[in-house]
C-alpha cells in the first residue's frame, strides 16, 4: 500500500425532517403501510404538478450554512432522466446545474490529525420509491413490489471532494456530518431508517501523483463502521488488481457485510441522464436577507460546543469530542453539569458507564432510562461518602435499566457505605488475622501490601466499606502493633 494512496469521495443522501413531501402534502412518516402516503403528484401520474414545500428550501439552506457552504440566490430544479420501477415519472427531480449550496467544508479528526474536507455541493432532490423483493435480493426473487411512500420525500445530497484518504477519515467525516445535521435539526440522520445513506467513491493512485485513478462506487453499507470496512477492503482489492498488471474498471459494487467484501453490481460507464431544467417548476430566488435570517437560526454547532467544554469547563479535548459527538449526549452532559458542576467526573461516568452500557445493549441514549438529574444525584451520593465509587457503578446499572432514583436504590438495597469505625473494627481484625503475610510485608515497609488488605476488606463488605476510612484505620492498627 505504501506506493499507492487512496482517493475517496462520499455522496451522502440525507432525508430532510419535514411533515410533508417535496412537492405534495403527503406525509413523510416512516414505517407506515406501503402505498398509503401517496397522491398523483408523488406517484408521478401524467398531468400532475406539485407545489414546492418551502420548508425544504429552508432546511437545505440551513444545512448548507452549517456546512460552511455558499448559498446561491438563484437556484432551480432539473430533471435527471432514467427509467426504473421506483421512479414512475421517468425522471428524478434534482438539482444538477445550480445546487442550492456549494463550496463548503467540514473539519475532521482522524488518526490523531486534524483535516479539512471540502464539500463540493449540497443539492435538493426527491427520493424515489422503494423496491421490496419477495426473496432475499433482486436476483433471487420471482417478483418485487414497489412502495411509493418514500417517493417524493425531500433529500439533500452532500457531495465531498475526493480528499478523503482512508476508511477512518471517511468514518470521521460521516460522524461529523451526522452530528452537524442533527444539531441543526434538519434531519433525523438515522442510517437504520434510511434517513442517511452513503455511497463511497474509491480509487487509488501512486503516491506523489495528482491525476485521479478510475473509481468504483460502493453501495449498501448500513453503518459508518461498514463504510470504513468497505473502503479498506476496496482499496486493498484495487491495489491487488494493479499489482497483477490489470486495471480497475469503473463500476458500482455492493458491500457484503457478512463476507466483508465488495462485489460487482453493475458496470457503470457514466450513464447519460440527459439532464435539463425542469421548466414546470419556477426558479427559486433567495434574498441575502432571507439567507441571513436562516443563518441566525443556526444553533451552537459541534465544534463550537466542544471548544466551550474545553475552555469553560476544563474538559480534555478528547472527552469534549465524545461529549459533543451527538446532540442527545451533549444535552445530557450539559444537564448533568448544571446539577453537579464537575465536568471531568461527569465525562468519566458518561464514557466509562453510560456509553459502555449503551454499547453492550446496542441501545440509543434516548432509550436509556437514566436521566442527567439521576446521574448528578448519584455523583452527589458518592461525593458525600454515602456510597463508594464501586457501589455507585452498581447503582448506575439499575438506574440505567430501571430508571429508579439512586437514593431509593441505595435505601432499598441497603447499600449505604460503611464509614462507621465501630462497624468496621471487627471486619478489619478478621482480615488482619487471615493475612499475616501481608501484615508482615506492610510492617517491613512494603507499601503495596496495604492496598491488598484494603481490597480484602472491600471484598468482605461487598464494596460497601469506605476505602478511605479502611485505609486510615488499617494503618493505625498496623503501626500500633
Ligand atoms: P459521478 O458522476 O460518477 O457521480 P462525480 O464526479 O459526480 O461522479 O463525483 C461523485 C463523487 O465521487 C464525489 O464525491 C467525488 O469527489 C468522487 N470522485 C470523483 N472522482 C473520483 C475518483 N477518481 N476517485 C475517488 N473519488 C472520486
Ligand atoms: Mg455518483
Ligand atoms: Zn403525494
Tab-separated table of C-alpha atoms and ligand atoms in Angstrom:
chain	number	residue	atom	x	y	z
A	1	UNK	CA	0.000	0.000	0.000
A	2	UNK	CA	2.926	2.304	0.654
A	3	UNK	CA	3.315	3.003	-3.076
A	4	UNK	CA	-0.383	3.876	-3.529
A	5	UNK	CA	-2.667	6.331	-1.841
A	6	UNK	CA	-6.426	6.024	-1.517
A	7	UNK	CA	-8.683	8.700	-3.021
A	8	UNK	CA	-12.200	8.752	-1.649
A	9	UNK	CA	-15.206	10.988	-2.217
A	10	UNK	CA	-18.512	10.475	-0.398
A	11	UNK	CA	-22.020	11.091	-1.663
A	12	UNK	CA	-24.400	11.274	1.281
A	13	UNK	CA	-28.176	11.381	0.933
A	14	UNK	CA	-29.990	12.845	3.891
A	15	UNK	CA	-33.722	12.913	4.370
A	16	UNK	CA	-34.913	16.332	5.463
A	17	UNK	CA	-37.169	16.484	8.502
A	18	UNK	CA	-40.425	17.806	7.050
A	19	UNK	CA	-44.008	16.793	7.764
A	20	UNK	CA	-44.903	16.616	4.080
A	21	UNK	CA	-43.121	15.688	0.852
A	22	UNK	CA	-41.148	17.897	-1.528
A	23	UNK	CA	-43.951	18.746	-3.968
A	24	UNK	CA	-47.145	17.447	-2.339
A	25	UNK	CA	-48.894	17.289	1.025
A	26	UNK	CA	-48.389	13.556	1.595
A	27	UNK	CA	-46.972	12.594	4.977
A	28	UNK	CA	-43.301	11.638	5.292
A	29	UNK	CA	-43.807	9.497	8.400
A	30	UNK	CA	-41.614	6.391	8.464
A	31	UNK	CA	-42.866	2.816	8.754
A	32	UNK	CA	-46.452	3.130	7.514
A	33	UNK	CA	-48.315	0.519	5.396
A	34	UNK	CA	-46.936	0.540	1.840
A	35	UNK	CA	-48.545	2.966	-0.597
A	36	UNK	CA	-50.751	4.670	1.993
A	37	UNK	CA	-48.912	8.002	1.740
A	38	UNK	CA	-49.211	8.737	-1.951
A	39	UNK	CA	-51.067	11.036	-4.351
A	40	UNK	CA	-50.990	11.762	-8.104
A	41	UNK	CA	-48.034	14.117	-7.655
A	42	UNK	CA	-45.655	11.773	-5.837
A	43	UNK	CA	-46.838	8.819	-7.928
A	44	UNK	CA	-45.837	10.844	-10.960
A	45	UNK	CA	-49.187	10.445	-12.724
A	46	UNK	CA	-49.361	12.314	-16.040
A	47	UNK	CA	-50.616	15.847	-15.795
A	48	UNK	CA	-49.906	16.332	-12.113
A	49	UNK	CA	-47.576	19.060	-10.957
A	50	UNK	CA	-46.778	19.870	-7.399
A	51	UNK	CA	-46.000	22.954	-5.394
A	52	UNK	CA	-42.623	23.331	-3.732
A	53	UNK	CA	-42.543	22.794	0.028
A	54	UNK	CA	-40.929	25.966	1.365
A	55	UNK	CA	-39.708	24.196	4.482
A	56	UNK	CA	-37.403	22.085	2.305
A	57	UNK	CA	-35.649	25.173	0.962
A	58	UNK	CA	-35.269	26.479	4.493
A	59	UNK	CA	-33.807	23.211	5.824
A	60	UNK	CA	-31.494	22.787	2.821
A	61	UNK	CA	-30.243	26.349	3.309
A	62	UNK	CA	-29.716	25.713	6.988
A	63	UNK	CA	-27.779	22.514	6.276
A	64	UNK	CA	-25.697	24.296	3.637
A	65	UNK	CA	-24.816	27.130	6.010
A	66	UNK	CA	-23.931	24.696	8.800
A	67	UNK	CA	-21.557	23.010	6.343
A	68	UNK	CA	-19.875	26.342	5.579
A	69	UNK	CA	-21.322	26.462	2.071
A	70	UNK	CA	-22.147	29.399	-0.113
A	71	UNK	CA	-25.850	29.659	-0.839
A	72	UNK	CA	-26.937	30.598	-4.331
A	73	UNK	CA	-29.531	33.370	-4.517
A	74	UNK	CA	-30.908	31.903	-7.743
A	75	UNK	CA	-31.441	28.198	-7.808
A	76	UNK	CA	-33.775	25.736	-9.555
A	77	UNK	CA	-34.645	22.096	-10.137
A	78	UNK	CA	-33.579	19.911	-13.047
A	79	UNK	CA	-34.784	16.598	-14.399
A	80	UNK	CA	-32.461	13.631	-14.281
A	81	UNK	CA	-33.946	11.203	-16.820
A	82	UNK	CA	-33.781	7.466	-16.313
A	83	UNK	CA	-36.137	4.537	-16.064
A	84	UNK	CA	-36.642	2.319	-13.056
A	85	UNK	CA	-39.859	0.940	-11.500
A	86	UNK	CA	-39.356	3.003	-8.356
A	87	UNK	CA	-39.479	6.163	-10.488
A	88	UNK	CA	-42.747	6.147	-12.432
A	89	UNK	CA	-42.305	9.652	-13.870
A	90	UNK	CA	-39.216	8.506	-15.771
A	91	UNK	CA	-37.168	11.301	-14.263
A	92	UNK	CA	-35.953	12.371	-10.862
A	93	UNK	CA	-36.347	15.978	-9.845
A	94	UNK	CA	-32.923	17.026	-8.616
A	95	UNK	CA	-30.536	19.953	-8.819
A	96	UNK	CA	-27.845	19.344	-11.388
A	97	UNK	CA	-26.798	22.726	-12.747
A	98	UNK	CA	-27.295	25.096	-9.838
A	99	UNK	CA	-27.259	23.407	-6.407
A	100	UNK	CA	-28.647	25.462	-3.553
A	101	UNK	CA	-25.373	25.102	-1.594
A	102	UNK	CA	-21.770	24.711	-2.810
A	103	UNK	CA	-18.129	25.195	-1.828
A	104	UNK	CA	-18.371	24.217	1.815
A	105	UNK	CA	-16.144	22.226	4.134
A	106	UNK	CA	-16.078	20.062	7.210
A	107	UNK	CA	-13.252	19.711	9.745
A	108	UNK	CA	-12.498	16.220	10.931
A	109	UNK	CA	-10.043	14.491	13.173
A	110	UNK	CA	-8.793	11.037	12.254
A	111	UNK	CA	-5.721	9.067	13.260
A	112	UNK	CA	-4.829	11.936	15.606
A	113	UNK	CA	-4.732	14.508	12.801
A	114	UNK	CA	-6.959	17.460	12.031
A	115	UNK	CA	-8.047	17.759	8.465
A	116	UNK	CA	-10.426	19.832	6.372
A	117	UNK	CA	-12.550	18.022	3.778
A	118	UNK	CA	-14.066	20.284	1.149
A	119	UNK	CA	-17.680	19.845	0.194
A	120	UNK	CA	-18.384	20.286	-3.496
A	121	UNK	CA	-22.114	20.779	-3.251
A	122	UNK	CA	-25.309	20.045	-1.372
A	123	UNK	CA	-28.401	19.899	-3.512
A	124	UNK	CA	-32.107	19.224	-3.049
A	125	UNK	CA	-33.796	16.287	-4.713
A	126	UNK	CA	-36.706	13.885	-4.366
A	127	UNK	CA	-36.362	10.329	-3.138
A	128	UNK	CA	-37.639	7.594	-5.471
A	129	UNK	CA	-39.895	4.796	-4.196
A	130	UNK	CA	-38.599	1.585	-2.719
A	131	UNK	CA	-38.491	-1.884	-4.252
A	132	UNK	CA	-39.475	-4.676	-1.898
A	133	UNK	CA	-38.206	-8.009	-3.202
A	134	UNK	CA	-40.123	-11.213	-2.490
A	135	UNK	CA	-36.861	-13.091	-1.895
A	136	UNK	CA	-33.555	-12.101	-0.382
A	137	UNK	CA	-32.371	-9.926	-3.256
A	138	UNK	CA	-33.420	-8.810	-6.709
A	139	UNK	CA	-31.580	-11.674	-8.393
A	140	UNK	CA	-33.112	-14.388	-6.218
A	141	UNK	CA	-36.681	-13.000	-6.304
A	142	UNK	CA	-39.570	-14.027	-8.555
A	143	UNK	CA	-41.240	-10.677	-8.105
A	144	UNK	CA	-40.798	-7.329	-6.426
A	145	UNK	CA	-43.351	-4.849	-5.120
A	146	UNK	CA	-42.944	-1.110	-5.125
A	147	UNK	CA	-43.710	1.036	-2.105
A	148	UNK	CA	-44.172	4.660	-3.115
A	149	UNK	CA	-44.485	6.055	0.412
A	150	UNK	CA	-40.897	7.225	0.103
A	151	UNK	CA	-41.377	8.640	-3.372
A	152	UNK	CA	-41.110	12.432	-3.255
A	153	UNK	CA	-39.615	12.661	0.229
A	154	UNK	CA	-37.183	15.605	0.254
A	155	UNK	CA	-33.473	14.841	0.379
A	156	UNK	CA	-30.269	16.753	0.246
A	157	UNK	CA	-27.315	15.081	-1.339
A	158	UNK	CA	-23.998	16.206	0.082
A	159	UNK	CA	-21.037	15.550	-2.201
A	160	UNK	CA	-17.475	15.744	-0.924
A	161	UNK	CA	-14.345	16.458	-2.913
A	162	UNK	CA	-12.164	13.360	-3.397
A	163	UNK	CA	-9.996	14.438	-0.464
A	164	UNK	CA	-10.645	11.606	1.955
A	165	UNK	CA	-7.647	9.281	2.248
A	166	UNK	CA	-8.745	6.336	4.388
A	167	UNK	CA	-11.693	4.426	5.749
A	168	UNK	CA	-11.055	6.000	9.145
A	169	UNK	CA	-11.253	9.504	7.647
A	170	UNK	CA	-14.485	8.583	5.891
A	171	UNK	CA	-15.971	7.406	9.183
A	172	UNK	CA	-14.850	10.591	10.950
A	173	UNK	CA	-16.358	12.672	8.124
A	174	UNK	CA	-19.689	10.865	8.426
A	175	UNK	CA	-19.751	11.179	12.196
A	176	UNK	CA	-19.108	14.901	11.990
A	177	UNK	CA	-21.639	15.363	9.206
A	178	UNK	CA	-24.252	13.444	11.162
A	179	UNK	CA	-23.620	15.500	14.301
A	180	UNK	CA	-23.907	18.794	12.409
A	181	UNK	CA	-27.137	17.814	10.679
A	182	UNK	CA	-28.571	16.523	13.918
A	183	UNK	CA	-27.612	19.673	15.867
A	184	UNK	CA	-29.226	21.876	13.225
A	185	UNK	CA	-32.378	19.731	13.330
A	186	UNK	CA	-32.588	19.362	9.560
A	187	UNK	CA	-32.715	15.556	9.679
A	188	UNK	CA	-33.079	12.562	11.979
A	189	UNK	CA	-29.922	11.168	10.329
A	190	UNK	CA	-30.777	7.569	11.176
A	191	UNK	CA	-28.918	5.155	8.952
A	192	UNK	CA	-31.107	2.232	10.106
A	193	UNK	CA	-34.248	4.016	8.912
A	194	UNK	CA	-32.603	5.140	5.722
A	195	UNK	CA	-32.701	8.840	6.568
A	196	UNK	CA	-28.929	8.891	5.956
A	197	UNK	CA	-27.400	6.835	3.131
A	198	UNK	CA	-23.843	6.912	1.913
A	199	UNK	CA	-22.143	5.866	-1.323
A	200	UNK	CA	-18.367	5.790	-1.347
A	201	UNK	CA	-16.333	6.512	-4.485
A	202	UNK	CA	-12.941	4.886	-4.245
A	203	UNK	CA	-9.825	4.957	-6.394
A	204	UNK	CA	-6.111	4.649	-5.823
A	205	UNK	CA	-3.098	6.316	-7.372
A	206	UNK	CA	0.675	6.153	-6.973
A	207	UNK	CA	1.826	8.300	-4.059
A	208	UNK	CA	3.111	11.636	-5.314
A	209	UNK	CA	0.870	11.773	-8.384
A	210	UNK	CA	-2.177	14.002	-8.726
A	211	UNK	CA	-4.198	12.532	-11.590
A	212	UNK	CA	-7.286	10.648	-10.445
A	213	UNK	CA	-7.448	6.901	-10.988
A	214	UNK	CA	-10.510	5.002	-12.188
A	215	UNK	CA	-13.054	4.874	-9.398
A	216	UNK	CA	-15.589	2.362	-8.218
A	217	UNK	CA	-18.712	3.361	-6.348
A	218	UNK	CA	-19.565	1.294	-3.275
A	219	UNK	CA	-23.158	0.967	-2.070
A	220	UNK	CA	-25.200	-0.909	0.537
A	221	UNK	CA	-23.304	-0.024	3.693
A	222	UNK	CA	-25.622	0.178	6.666
A	223	UNK	CA	-23.379	1.687	9.303
A	224	UNK	CA	-20.434	4.092	9.466
A	225	UNK	CA	-18.270	1.207	10.550
A	226	UNK	CA	-19.377	-0.683	7.423
A	227	UNK	CA	-18.400	2.312	5.262
A	228	UNK	CA	-14.943	2.237	6.802
A	229	UNK	CA	-14.556	-1.515	6.306
A	230	UNK	CA	-15.895	-1.408	2.745
A	231	UNK	CA	-13.405	1.313	1.803
A	232	UNK	CA	-10.500	-0.516	3.427
A	233	UNK	CA	-11.417	-3.696	1.572
A	234	UNK	CA	-11.919	-1.907	-1.740
A	235	UNK	CA	-8.585	-0.088	-1.549
A	236	UNK	CA	-6.768	-3.366	-0.957
A	237	UNK	CA	-8.677	-5.007	-3.791
A	238	UNK	CA	-7.704	-2.237	-6.212
A	239	UNK	CA	-4.059	-2.399	-5.148
A	240	UNK	CA	-4.094	-6.154	-5.841
A	241	UNK	CA	-5.694	-5.568	-9.266
A	242	UNK	CA	-2.994	-3.079	-10.254
A	243	UNK	CA	-0.216	-5.227	-8.900
A	244	UNK	CA	-1.495	-8.100	-11.030
A	245	UNK	CA	-0.979	-5.840	-14.024
A	246	UNK	CA	-4.731	-5.404	-14.600
A	247	UNK	CA	-6.665	-2.172	-14.465
A	248	UNK	CA	-9.559	-1.160	-12.231
A	249	UNK	CA	-12.852	-0.955	-14.098
A	250	UNK	CA	-15.369	1.747	-13.397
A	251	UNK	CA	-18.348	0.037	-11.818
A	252	UNK	CA	-20.798	0.025	-8.962
A	253	UNK	CA	-20.011	-2.515	-6.270
A	254	UNK	CA	-22.106	-3.693	-3.346
A	255	UNK	CA	-20.794	-4.248	0.162
A	256	UNK	CA	-21.483	-7.693	1.596
A	257	UNK	CA	-21.464	-7.166	5.330
A	258	UNK	CA	-21.280	-10.859	6.250
A	259	UNK	CA	-18.486	-11.760	3.892
A	260	UNK	CA	-16.694	-8.438	4.412
A	261	UNK	CA	-16.134	-7.923	0.681
A	262	UNK	CA	-17.386	-5.747	-2.179
A	263	UNK	CA	-18.983	-7.422	-5.217
A	264	UNK	CA	-19.584	-6.074	-8.693
A	265	UNK	CA	-23.215	-4.959	-9.112
A	266	UNK	CA	-23.152	-3.307	-12.498
A	267	UNK	CA	-20.765	-1.663	-14.881
A	268	UNK	CA	-21.348	1.995	-14.976
A	269	UNK	CA	-19.805	3.935	-17.811
A	270	UNK	CA	-21.234	7.216	-16.515
A	271	UNK	CA	-24.834	6.925	-17.724
A	272	UNK	CA	-26.175	9.871	-19.666
A	273	UNK	CA	-29.135	11.189	-17.692
A	274	UNK	CA	-29.899	13.812	-20.360
A	275	UNK	CA	-30.439	16.357	-17.614
A	276	UNK	CA	-32.354	19.537	-18.336
A	277	UNK	CA	-34.009	22.314	-16.409
A	278	UNK	CA	-37.496	21.457	-15.134
A	279	UNK	CA	-39.478	24.311	-16.656
A	280	UNK	CA	-42.690	23.197	-14.970
A	281	UNK	CA	-41.195	24.390	-11.721
A	282	UNK	CA	-40.336	28.023	-11.190
A	283	UNK	CA	-36.873	29.226	-10.262
A	284	UNK	CA	-36.225	29.888	-6.616
A	285	UNK	CA	-34.972	33.350	-5.707
A	286	UNK	CA	-33.462	33.727	-2.253
A	287	UNK	CA	-32.683	37.180	-0.923
A	288	UNK	CA	-29.454	37.698	1.029
A	289	UNK	CA	-31.629	38.938	3.923
A	290	UNK	CA	-33.596	35.702	3.998
A	291	UNK	CA	-30.384	33.673	3.933
A	292	UNK	CA	-29.090	35.708	6.884
A	293	UNK	CA	-32.360	35.083	8.739
A	294	UNK	CA	-31.817	31.360	8.307
A	295	UNK	CA	-28.196	31.709	9.431
A	296	UNK	CA	-29.407	33.395	12.594
A	297	UNK	CA	-31.396	30.274	13.496
A	298	UNK	CA	-28.299	28.044	13.487
A	299	UNK	CA	-27.627	26.597	16.926
A	300	UNK	CA	-24.210	26.170	18.505
A	301	UNK	CA	-22.548	23.540	16.296
A	302	UNK	CA	-20.463	20.565	17.498
A	303	UNK	CA	-17.045	22.219	17.051
A	304	UNK	CA	-18.095	25.349	18.944
A	305	UNK	CA	-19.680	23.300	21.682
A	306	UNK	CA	-16.582	21.188	22.044
A	307	UNK	CA	-14.445	24.297	22.303
A	308	UNK	CA	-16.730	25.653	25.014
A	309	UNK	CA	-16.460	22.456	27.064
A	310	UNK	CA	-12.672	22.655	26.842
A	311	UNK	CA	-12.319	26.360	27.522
A	312	UNK	CA	-15.066	26.949	30.065
A	313	UNK	CA	-15.149	23.630	31.866
A	314	UNK	CA	-11.571	22.437	31.510
A	315	UNK	CA	-12.534	19.185	29.835
A	316	UNK	CA	-9.758	17.385	27.914
A	317	UNK	CA	-10.208	17.776	24.134
A	318	UNK	CA	-10.731	14.031	23.764
A	319	UNK	CA	-13.551	13.945	26.324
A	320	UNK	CA	-15.148	17.065	24.861
A	321	UNK	CA	-15.128	15.468	21.402
A	322	UNK	CA	-17.021	12.471	22.699
A	323	UNK	CA	-19.448	14.541	24.797
A	324	UNK	CA	-20.403	16.592	21.727
A	325	UNK	CA	-20.497	13.742	19.203
A	326	UNK	CA	-24.277	13.658	19.299
A	327	UNK	CA	-26.820	16.250	20.342
A	328	UNK	CA	-28.523	13.881	22.799
A	329	UNK	CA	-25.268	13.184	24.571
A	330	UNK	CA	-24.185	16.836	24.595
A	331	UNK	CA	-27.522	17.834	26.120
A	332	UNK	CA	-27.302	15.013	28.664
A	333	UNK	CA	-23.822	16.164	29.637
A	334	UNK	CA	-24.844	19.821	29.940
A	335	UNK	CA	-27.925	18.992	32.004
A	336	UNK	CA	-25.886	16.840	34.410
A	337	UNK	CA	-23.243	19.549	34.647
A	338	UNK	CA	-25.800	22.148	35.715
A	339	UNK	CA	-26.607	19.993	38.773
A	340	UNK	CA	-23.162	18.597	39.509
A	341	UNK	CA	-20.537	21.088	38.414
A	342	UNK	CA	-17.576	18.791	37.874
A	343	UNK	CA	-17.182	18.296	34.123
A	344	UNK	CA	-14.409	15.692	34.267
A	345	UNK	CA	-16.198	13.478	36.781
A	346	UNK	CA	-19.333	13.573	34.640
A	347	UNK	CA	-17.498	12.784	31.430
A	348	UNK	CA	-15.724	9.881	33.164
A	349	UNK	CA	-19.064	8.421	34.190
A	350	UNK	CA	-20.589	9.006	30.780
A	351	UNK	CA	-17.659	7.407	28.949
A	352	UNK	CA	-16.978	4.643	31.455
A	353	UNK	CA	-20.508	3.639	32.401
A	354	UNK	CA	-23.221	5.190	30.250
A	355	UNK	CA	-21.605	4.655	26.851
A	356	UNK	CA	-20.347	1.236	27.896
A	357	UNK	CA	-23.863	0.113	28.821
A	358	UNK	CA	-25.409	1.641	25.688
A	359	UNK	CA	-22.840	-0.227	23.647
A	360	UNK	CA	-23.355	-3.508	25.463
A	361	UNK	CA	-27.122	-3.301	24.941
A	362	UNK	CA	-26.831	-1.726	21.441
A	363	UNK	CA	-29.156	0.997	22.636
A	364	UNK	CA	-29.560	4.665	21.824
A	365	UNK	CA	-29.260	7.202	24.624
A	366	UNK	CA	-32.923	8.112	24.117
A	367	UNK	CA	-33.879	4.536	25.043
A	368	UNK	CA	-31.938	4.509	28.324
A	369	UNK	CA	-33.920	5.255	31.463
A	370	UNK	CA	-31.195	7.098	33.325
A	371	UNK	CA	-31.584	10.880	33.441
A	372	UNK	CA	-28.926	13.602	33.776
A	373	UNK	CA	-30.521	14.604	37.091
A	374	UNK	CA	-30.225	10.998	38.276
A	375	UNK	CA	-26.546	10.867	37.403
A	376	UNK	CA	-25.952	14.172	39.209
A	377	UNK	CA	-27.693	12.808	42.334
A	378	UNK	CA	-25.622	9.636	42.198
A	379	UNK	CA	-22.396	11.623	41.963
A	380	UNK	CA	-23.540	13.687	44.927
A	381	UNK	CA	-24.070	10.496	46.973
A	382	UNK	CA	-20.553	9.351	46.128
A	383	UNK	CA	-19.082	12.737	46.884
A	384	UNK	CA	-20.768	12.852	50.299
A	385	UNK	CA	-19.432	9.370	51.040
A	386	UNK	CA	-22.894	7.832	51.368
A	387	UNK	CA	-21.838	5.168	48.878
A	388	UNK	CA	-18.491	4.125	47.467
A	389	UNK	CA	-17.486	4.617	43.861
A	390	UNK	CA	-17.733	0.889	43.316
A	391	UNK	CA	-21.252	0.617	44.689
A	392	UNK	CA	-22.057	3.711	42.630
A	393	UNK	CA	-21.412	1.704	39.492
A	394	UNK	CA	-23.860	-0.970	40.578
A	395	UNK	CA	-26.450	1.654	41.379
A	396	UNK	CA	-25.867	3.245	37.994
A	397	UNK	CA	-26.655	-0.020	36.211
A	398	UNK	CA	-30.004	-0.151	37.983
A	399	UNK	CA	-30.698	3.472	37.140
A	400	UNK	CA	-29.850	2.667	33.532
A	401	UNK	CA	-32.133	-0.337	33.241
A	402	UNK	CA	-34.952	0.618	35.602
A	403	UNK	CA	-34.815	4.382	35.751
A	404	UNK	CA	-35.071	4.432	39.544
A	405	UNK	CA	-33.832	7.225	41.727
A	406	UNK	CA	-30.320	6.494	43.097
A	407	UNK	CA	-31.280	7.349	46.695
A	408	UNK	CA	-34.160	4.925	46.505
A	409	UNK	CA	-31.937	2.165	45.126
A	410	UNK	CA	-29.342	2.723	47.846
A	411	UNK	CA	-32.021	2.655	50.552
A	412	UNK	CA	-33.889	-0.380	49.189
A	413	UNK	CA	-30.758	-2.450	48.702
A	414	UNK	CA	-29.062	-1.314	51.897
A	415	UNK	CA	-26.003	-0.153	50.005
A	416	UNK	CA	-25.041	2.735	52.232
A	417	UNK	CA	-21.306	2.914	52.631
A	418	UNK	CA	-19.896	1.732	55.927
A	419	UNK	CA	-17.775	4.527	57.364
A	420	UNK	CA	-18.540	3.795	60.961
A	421	UNK	CA	-15.340	2.730	62.718
A	422	UNK	CA	-17.182	0.607	65.246
A	423	UNK	CA	-18.791	-1.382	62.447
A	424	UNK	CA	-15.510	-1.729	60.585
A	425	UNK	CA	-13.245	-2.755	63.508
A	426	UNK	CA	-14.488	-6.362	63.664
A	427	UNK	CA	-14.085	-6.836	59.901
A	428	UNK	CA	-10.584	-5.371	59.938
A	429	UNK	CA	-9.497	-7.553	62.830
A	430	UNK	CA	-10.700	-10.559	60.877
A	431	UNK	CA	-8.857	-9.617	57.686
A	432	UNK	CA	-5.659	-8.909	59.616
A	433	UNK	CA	-5.851	-12.325	61.306
A	434	UNK	CA	-6.355	-14.070	57.955
A	435	UNK	CA	-3.491	-12.334	56.138
A	436	UNK	CA	-0.399	-12.479	58.354
A	437	UNK	CA	1.940	-12.391	55.358
A	438	UNK	CA	0.578	-9.086	54.060
A	439	UNK	CA	0.625	-7.626	57.549
A	440	UNK	CA	4.268	-8.581	57.888
A	441	UNK	CA	5.049	-7.182	54.444
A	442	UNK	CA	3.472	-3.861	55.306
A	443	UNK	CA	5.216	-3.676	58.624
A	444	UNK	CA	8.547	-4.360	56.959
A	445	UNK	CA	7.962	-1.388	54.663
A	446	UNK	CA	6.130	-2.804	51.663
A	447	UNK	CA	3.634	-0.036	50.996
A	448	UNK	CA	1.630	-2.034	48.399
A	449	UNK	CA	0.579	-4.578	50.994
A	450	UNK	CA	-1.909	-2.087	52.428
A	451	UNK	CA	-3.705	-1.979	49.094
A	452	UNK	CA	-4.180	-5.705	49.177
A	453	UNK	CA	-5.605	-5.560	52.686
A	454	UNK	CA	-7.997	-2.738	51.790
A	455	UNK	CA	-9.092	-4.848	48.809
A	456	UNK	CA	-9.842	-7.773	51.114
A	457	UNK	CA	-11.992	-5.574	53.337
A	458	UNK	CA	-13.851	-4.256	50.291
A	459	UNK	CA	-14.447	-7.813	49.166
A	460	UNK	CA	-15.700	-8.901	52.559
A	461	UNK	CA	-18.150	-5.987	52.648
A	462	UNK	CA	-19.207	-6.404	49.014
A	463	UNK	CA	-17.787	-2.994	48.238
A	464	UNK	CA	-19.697	-1.191	50.969
A	465	UNK	CA	-16.806	-0.234	53.200
A	466	UNK	CA	-15.450	3.287	52.807
A	467	UNK	CA	-11.977	2.577	51.358
A	468	UNK	CA	-10.553	5.854	52.699
A	469	UNK	CA	-11.641	5.112	56.245
A	470	UNK	CA	-10.456	1.487	55.955
A	471	UNK	CA	-7.047	2.625	54.762
A	472	UNK	CA	-6.597	5.035	57.666
A	473	UNK	CA	-7.817	2.537	60.243
A	474	UNK	CA	-5.587	-0.244	58.916
A	475	UNK	CA	-2.523	1.979	59.069
A	476	UNK	CA	-3.360	2.970	62.635
A	477	UNK	CA	-3.838	-0.600	63.792
A	478	UNK	CA	-0.789	-1.992	61.990
A	479	UNK	CA	1.646	0.684	63.064
A	480	UNK	CA	0.485	0.423	66.685
A	481	UNK	CA	1.202	-3.308	66.821
B	1	LIG	P1	-20.476	10.586	-10.704
B	1	LIG	O1	-20.942	11.399	-11.853
B	1	LIG	O2	-19.964	9.236	-11.074
B	1	LIG	O3	-21.434	10.534	-9.567
B	1	LIG	P2	-18.932	12.786	-9.656
B	1	LIG	O4	-17.839	13.418	-10.415
B	1	LIG	O5	-20.224	13.495	-9.542
B	1	LIG	O6	-19.152	11.302	-10.189
B	1	LIG	O7	-18.374	12.517	-8.220
B	1	LIG	C1	-19.076	11.809	-7.303
B	1	LIG	C2	-18.208	11.592	-6.071
B	1	LIG	O8	-17.059	10.839	-6.444
B	1	LIG	C3	-17.655	12.849	-5.449
B	1	LIG	O9	-17.707	12.710	-4.062
B	1	LIG	C4	-16.225	12.922	-5.946
B	1	LIG	O10	-15.392	13.561	-5.011
B	1	LIG	C5	-15.861	11.477	-6.062
B	1	LIG	N1	-14.873	11.168	-7.071
B	1	LIG	C6	-14.815	11.629	-8.341
B	1	LIG	N2	-13.780	11.098	-8.991
B	1	LIG	C7	-13.162	10.253	-8.120
B	1	LIG	C8	-12.017	9.395	-8.200
B	1	LIG	N3	-11.316	9.253	-9.311
B	1	LIG	N4	-11.709	8.696	-7.094
B	1	LIG	C9	-12.423	8.787	-5.966
B	1	LIG	N5	-13.489	9.572	-5.843
B	1	LIG	C10	-13.860	10.306	-6.890
B	2	LIG	MG1	-22.244	9.106	-8.119
B	3	LIG	ZN1	-48.071	12.871	-2.669
